């Protein structure tokens, strides 16, 4: 019987490897976990350069991570199609480290329904469901 070996894919922790966004529009600092087409988790530290951190940027952070979760490979590109539902907790404080997660619930070709959350320690700041398209418009 011939020897068979599975090739392990390495996680690139740099979100700019997956997304075209750059400072100041990049809402993720480090990708912690990724299962392409299924799930991703990342970390973001709110910047003291902002006077306040708008809660809508939490939705953007989940949308960016959703692109990483739903894409099969780096650099595929995508677009936010719709925000289906969003429930907010308190606004993040400057200097807090946010844990962001995105999970693919359903896929319809290149469209994906995503459930995302943003946490600070054990406190949920956002729970959102959004639709994301992967690939060019």
Coordinates of N, CA and C in Angstrom, one line a residue:
X1 N 0.8 -1.2 0.0 CA 0.0 0.0 0.0 C 0.9 1.2 0.0
X2 N 0.6 2.2 -0.9 CA 1.5 3.4 -1.0 C 1.2 4.3 0.2
X3 N 2.3 5.0 0.5 CA 2.2 6.0 1.7 C 1.4 7.2 1.3
X4 N 0.4 7.6 2.1 CA -0.4 8.7 1.8 C -0.2 9.8 2.9
X5 N -0.1 11.0 2.5 CA 0.1 12.1 3.4 C -0.8 13.2 3.1
X6 N -1.5 13.8 4.2 CA -2.3 14.9 4.0 C -1.4 16.2 4.1
X7 N -1.7 17.2 3.3 CA -1.0 18.4 3.4 C -1.8 19.3 4.3
X8 N -1.1 19.8 5.3 CA -1.7 20.7 6.3 C -1.6 22.2 5.8
X9 N -2.7 22.9 5.9 CA -2.7 24.3 5.5 C -2.3 25.1 6.7
X10 N -1.4 26.1 6.5 CA -1.0 26.9 7.6 C -1.9 28.1 7.7
X11 N -2.1 28.6 8.9 CA -2.9 29.7 9.1 C -2.0 31.0 9.0
X12 N -2.4 31.9 8.2 CA -1.7 33.2 8.1 C -2.4 34.1 9.1
X13 N -1.8 34.6 10.1 CA -2.5 35.4 11.1 C -2.7 36.8 10.7
X14 N -2.1 37.2 9.6 CA -2.2 38.6 9.1 C -3.5 38.8 8.3
X15 N -4.5 39.6 8.7 CA -5.7 39.7 8.0 C -5.5 40.4 6.6
X16 N -4.4 41.2 6.5 CA -4.2 41.9 5.2 C -3.8 40.9 4.1
X17 N -3.5 39.6 4.5 CA -3.2 38.6 3.4 C -4.5 38.1 2.8
X18 N -5.7 38.3 3.5 CA -6.9 37.9 3.0 C -7.8 39.0 2.4
X19 N -7.6 40.2 3.0 CA -8.5 41.3 2.7 C -7.7 42.5 2.0
X20 N -8.4 43.3 1.2 CA -7.7 44.5 0.6 C -7.7 45.7 1.6
X21 N -8.4 45.6 2.7 CA -8.4 46.7 3.6 C -7.1 47.0 4.3
X22 N -6.8 48.3 4.5 CA -5.6 48.7 5.2 C -6.0 49.7 6.3
X23 N -5.0 50.1 7.1 CA -5.3 51.1 8.1 C -5.8 52.4 7.5
X24 N -6.8 53.0 7.9 CA -7.5 52.9 9.2 C -8.8 52.0 9.0
X25 N -9.0 51.4 7.9 CA -10.2 50.7 7.7 C -10.1 49.2 8.0
X26 N -9.0 48.7 8.4 CA -8.8 47.3 8.8 C -9.3 47.2 10.3
X27 N -10.3 46.4 10.5 CA -10.9 46.2 11.8 C -10.4 44.9 12.5
X28 N -9.4 44.3 12.0 CA -8.9 43.1 12.6 C -7.4 43.2 12.8
X29 N -6.8 42.7 13.9 CA -5.4 42.8 14.1 C -4.7 41.4 13.8
X30 N -5.4 40.4 14.2 CA -4.8 39.0 14.1 C -5.9 38.0 13.9
X31 N -5.7 37.1 12.9 CA -6.5 35.9 12.7 C -6.0 34.8 13.7
X32 N -6.9 34.4 14.6 CA -6.5 33.4 15.5 C -6.8 31.9 15.1
X33 N -7.9 31.8 14.3 CA -8.3 30.5 13.9 C -9.1 30.6 12.6
X34 N -9.0 29.7 11.7 CA -9.7 29.7 10.4 C -9.9 28.3 9.9
X35 N -11.2 28.0 9.5 CA -11.5 26.8 8.8 C -12.2 27.3 7.6
X36 N -11.5 27.3 6.4 CA -12.0 27.9 5.2 C -13.4 27.4 4.8
X37 N -14.3 28.3 4.5 CA -15.7 27.9 4.2 C -16.6 27.6 5.4
X38 N -16.0 27.8 6.6 CA -16.8 27.4 7.8 C -16.8 28.4 8.9
X39 N -15.6 28.8 9.4 CA -15.5 29.5 10.6 C -14.1 30.3 10.7
X40 N -14.2 31.4 11.4 CA -12.9 32.1 11.7 C -13.1 32.9 13.0
X41 N -12.0 33.1 13.6 CA -11.9 33.9 14.9 C -10.7 34.8 14.8
X42 N -10.9 36.1 15.3 CA -9.8 37.0 15.2 C -9.8 37.9 16.5
X43 N -8.8 38.8 16.6 CA -8.7 39.7 17.7 C -8.5 41.1 17.1
X44 N -9.0 42.1 17.8 CA -8.8 43.5 17.5 C -8.8 44.3 18.8
X45 N -7.8 45.1 18.8 CA -7.6 46.1 20.0 C -8.1 47.4 19.5
X46 N -9.1 48.0 20.2 CA -9.6 49.3 19.9 C -8.4 50.3 20.1
X47 N -8.4 51.2 19.1 CA -7.3 52.2 19.1 C -7.6 53.4 19.9
X48 N -6.6 53.9 20.6 CA -6.7 55.1 21.4 C -6.7 56.4 20.5
X49 N -6.4 56.2 19.2 CA -6.4 57.3 18.2 C -7.9 57.8 17.9
X50 N -8.9 56.9 18.2 CA -10.3 57.3 18.0 C -10.8 58.0 19.3
X51 N -11.6 59.0 19.1 CA -12.2 59.6 20.3 C -13.2 58.7 20.9
X52 N -13.9 58.0 20.1 CA -14.9 57.0 20.6 C -14.9 55.9 19.5
X53 N -15.5 54.7 19.9 CA -15.5 53.6 19.0 C -16.9 53.4 18.6
X54 N -17.4 53.8 17.4 CA -18.8 53.6 17.0 C -19.1 52.1 16.9
X55 N -20.3 51.7 17.4 CA -20.7 50.3 17.3 C -20.9 49.8 15.9
X56 N -21.1 50.7 15.0 CA -21.2 50.2 13.6 C -19.9 49.5 13.1
X57 N -18.8 50.0 13.7 CA -17.5 49.4 13.3 C -17.4 47.9 13.8
X58 N -18.2 47.5 14.8 CA -18.3 46.1 15.2 C -18.8 45.3 14.1
X59 N -19.9 45.8 13.4 CA -20.5 45.1 12.3 C -19.4 45.0 11.2
X60 N -18.6 46.0 10.9 CA -17.6 46.0 9.9 C -16.5 44.9 10.3
X61 N -16.2 44.8 11.5 CA -15.2 43.8 11.9 C -15.7 42.4 11.6
X62 N -17.0 42.2 11.9 CA -17.6 40.8 11.6 C -17.6 40.6 10.1
X63 N -18.0 41.6 9.4 CA -18.0 41.5 7.9 C -16.7 41.2 7.3
X64 N -15.6 41.8 7.8 CA -14.3 41.5 7.4 C -13.9 40.1 7.7
X65 N -14.1 39.7 8.9 CA -13.8 38.3 9.3 C -14.7 37.3 8.6
X66 N -15.9 37.7 8.2 CA -16.7 36.8 7.4 C -16.1 36.5 6.1
X67 N -15.5 37.5 5.5 CA -14.8 37.3 4.2 C -13.7 36.2 4.4
X68 N -13.0 36.3 5.5 CA -11.9 35.3 5.7 C -12.5 33.9 6.0
X69 N -13.6 33.9 6.7 CA -14.3 32.6 7.1 C -14.9 31.9 5.8
X70 N -15.5 32.7 5.0 CA -16.3 32.1 3.8 C -15.4 31.8 2.6
X71 N -14.3 32.5 2.5 CA -13.4 32.3 1.3 C -12.7 31.0 1.4
X72 N -12.5 30.4 0.3 CA -11.7 29.2 0.2 C -10.2 29.4 0.2
X73 N -9.8 30.5 -0.2 CA -8.4 30.8 -0.3 C -8.1 32.3 -0.1
X74 N -6.9 32.6 0.1 CA -6.5 34.0 0.4 C -6.7 34.9 -0.9
X75 N -7.2 36.1 -0.7 CA -7.3 37.0 -1.8 C -8.5 36.8 -2.7
X76 N -9.5 36.1 -2.3 CA -10.6 35.8 -3.2 C -11.5 37.1 -3.4
X77 N -11.6 37.9 -2.4 CA -12.4 39.1 -2.4 C -13.8 38.8 -2.1
X78 N -14.6 39.9 -1.8 CA -16.0 39.7 -1.5 C -16.7 41.0 -1.3
X79 N -17.9 40.9 -0.9 CA -18.7 42.1 -0.6 C -19.8 41.8 0.4
X80 N -20.1 42.8 1.2 CA -21.2 42.7 2.2 C -22.5 42.9 1.4
X81 N -23.4 41.9 1.4 CA -24.7 42.0 0.7 C -25.8 42.6 1.5
X82 N -25.9 42.2 2.8 CA -26.9 42.7 3.7 C -26.6 42.4 5.1
X83 N -27.1 43.2 6.0 CA -27.1 43.0 7.4 C -28.5 42.6 7.8
X84 N -28.7 41.3 8.1 CA -30.1 40.8 8.4 C -30.6 41.2 9.7
X85 N -29.8 41.1 10.7 CA -30.2 41.4 12.1 C -28.9 41.7 12.9
X86 N -29.0 42.7 13.8 CA -27.9 43.0 14.7 C -28.4 43.4 16.0
X87 N -27.9 42.9 17.1 CA -28.2 43.3 18.4 C -26.9 43.7 19.1
X88 N -27.0 44.9 19.7 CA -25.8 45.5 20.3 C -25.9 45.5 21.8
X89 N -24.7 45.2 22.5 CA -24.6 45.4 23.9 C -24.0 46.8 24.1
X90 N -23.1 47.0 25.0 CA -22.5 48.3 25.2 C -21.5 48.6 24.2
X91 N -21.1 49.8 24.1 CA -20.1 50.2 23.1 C -18.7 49.8 23.7
X92 N -17.8 49.4 22.8 CA -16.4 49.1 23.3 C -15.7 50.3 23.9
X93 N -14.9 50.1 24.8 CA -14.1 51.2 25.4 C -12.7 51.2 24.7
X94 N -12.1 52.3 24.6 CA -10.8 52.5 24.0 C -9.8 51.6 24.7
X95 N -9.0 50.9 23.9 CA -7.9 50.1 24.5 C -8.4 48.7 24.8
X96 N -9.6 48.3 24.7 CA -10.1 47.0 24.9 C -9.7 46.0 23.8
X97 N -9.5 44.8 24.1 CA -9.2 43.8 23.1 C -10.5 43.0 22.8
X98 N -10.9 43.1 21.6 CA -12.2 42.4 21.1 C -11.9 41.1 20.5
X99 N -12.7 40.1 20.8 CA -12.7 38.8 20.2 C -13.8 38.8 19.2
X100 N -13.5 38.5 17.9 CA -14.5 38.5 16.9 C -14.6 37.1 16.3
X101 N -15.8 36.6 16.1 CA -16.0 35.3 15.5 C -17.0 35.4 14.4
X102 N -16.9 34.6 13.3 CA -17.8 34.5 12.2 C -18.0 33.0 11.8
X103 N -19.2 32.6 11.7 CA -19.5 31.2 11.3 C -20.5 31.2 10.1
X104 N -20.1 30.4 9.1 CA -21.0 30.3 8.0 C -22.2 29.4 8.4
X105 N -23.4 29.9 8.2 CA -24.6 29.1 8.6 C -25.1 28.4 7.3
X106 N -25.2 29.1 6.2 CA -25.6 28.5 4.9 C -24.9 29.1 3.8
X107 N -24.7 28.3 2.7 CA -24.1 28.9 1.5 C -25.0 28.6 0.4
X108 N -25.1 29.6 -0.5 CA -25.9 29.5 -1.7 C -25.0 29.9 -2.9
X109 N -24.2 29.0 -3.4 CA -23.3 29.4 -4.4 C -22.2 30.3 -3.8
X110 N -22.1 31.5 -4.3 CA -21.1 32.4 -3.8 C -21.7 33.3 -2.7
X111 N -23.0 33.2 -2.4 CA -23.6 33.9 -1.3 C -23.6 33.1 0.0
X112 N -23.3 33.7 1.1 CA -23.2 33.0 2.4 C -23.9 33.8 3.5
X113 N -24.7 33.0 4.3 CA -25.3 33.6 5.5 C -24.4 33.4 6.6
X114 N -24.0 34.5 7.3 CA -23.0 34.4 8.4 C -23.6 34.8 9.7
X115 N -23.2 34.1 10.8 CA -23.6 34.6 12.1 C -22.3 35.0 12.8
X116 N -22.3 36.2 13.3 CA -21.1 36.7 14.0 C -21.3 37.3 15.3
X117 N -20.2 37.3 16.1 CA -20.3 37.9 17.5 C -19.0 38.6 17.8
X118 N -19.1 39.6 18.7 CA -18.0 40.3 19.2 C -18.1 40.3 20.7
X119 N -17.0 39.9 21.3 CA -16.9 39.8 22.8 C -15.8 40.6 23.4
X120 N -15.9 41.0 24.6 CA -14.8 41.5 25.4 C -14.9 40.6 26.7
X121 N -13.9 39.8 26.9 CA -13.9 38.8 27.9 C -15.1 38.0 27.9
X122 N -16.0 38.1 28.8 CA -17.3 37.2 28.8 C -18.5 38.1 28.5
X123 N -18.3 39.3 28.0 CA -19.4 40.2 27.7 C -19.6 40.3 26.2
X124 N -20.8 40.0 25.7 CA -21.1 40.1 24.3 C -21.5 41.5 23.9
X125 N -20.8 42.1 22.9 CA -21.0 43.4 22.5 C -21.9 43.5 21.2
X126 N -21.9 42.4 20.4 CA -22.6 42.4 19.2 C -23.0 40.9 18.8
X127 N -24.2 40.7 18.4 CA -24.6 39.5 17.7 C -25.3 39.9 16.4
X128 N -24.7 39.4 15.3 CA -25.2 39.8 14.0 C -25.3 38.7 13.0
X129 N -26.3 38.8 12.2 CA -26.5 37.9 11.0 C -26.4 38.7 9.8
X130 N -25.5 38.3 8.9 CA -25.3 39.1 7.6 C -25.2 38.2 6.4
X131 N -25.4 38.7 5.3 CA -25.2 38.0 4.0 C -23.9 38.6 3.3
X132 N -23.1 37.7 2.8 CA -21.8 38.1 2.2 C -21.7 37.3 0.9
X133 N -21.1 38.0 -0.1 CA -20.8 37.4 -1.4 C -19.3 37.3 -1.5
X134 N -18.9 36.2 -2.0 CA -17.5 35.9 -2.3 C -17.2 36.0 -3.8
X135 N -16.2 36.7 -4.2 CA -15.8 36.9 -5.6 C -16.2 38.3 -6.0
X136 N -15.9 38.6 -7.3 CA -16.2 40.0 -7.8 C -17.7 40.3 -7.9
X137 N -18.0 41.6 -7.9 CA -19.4 42.0 -8.1 C -19.8 41.5 -9.4

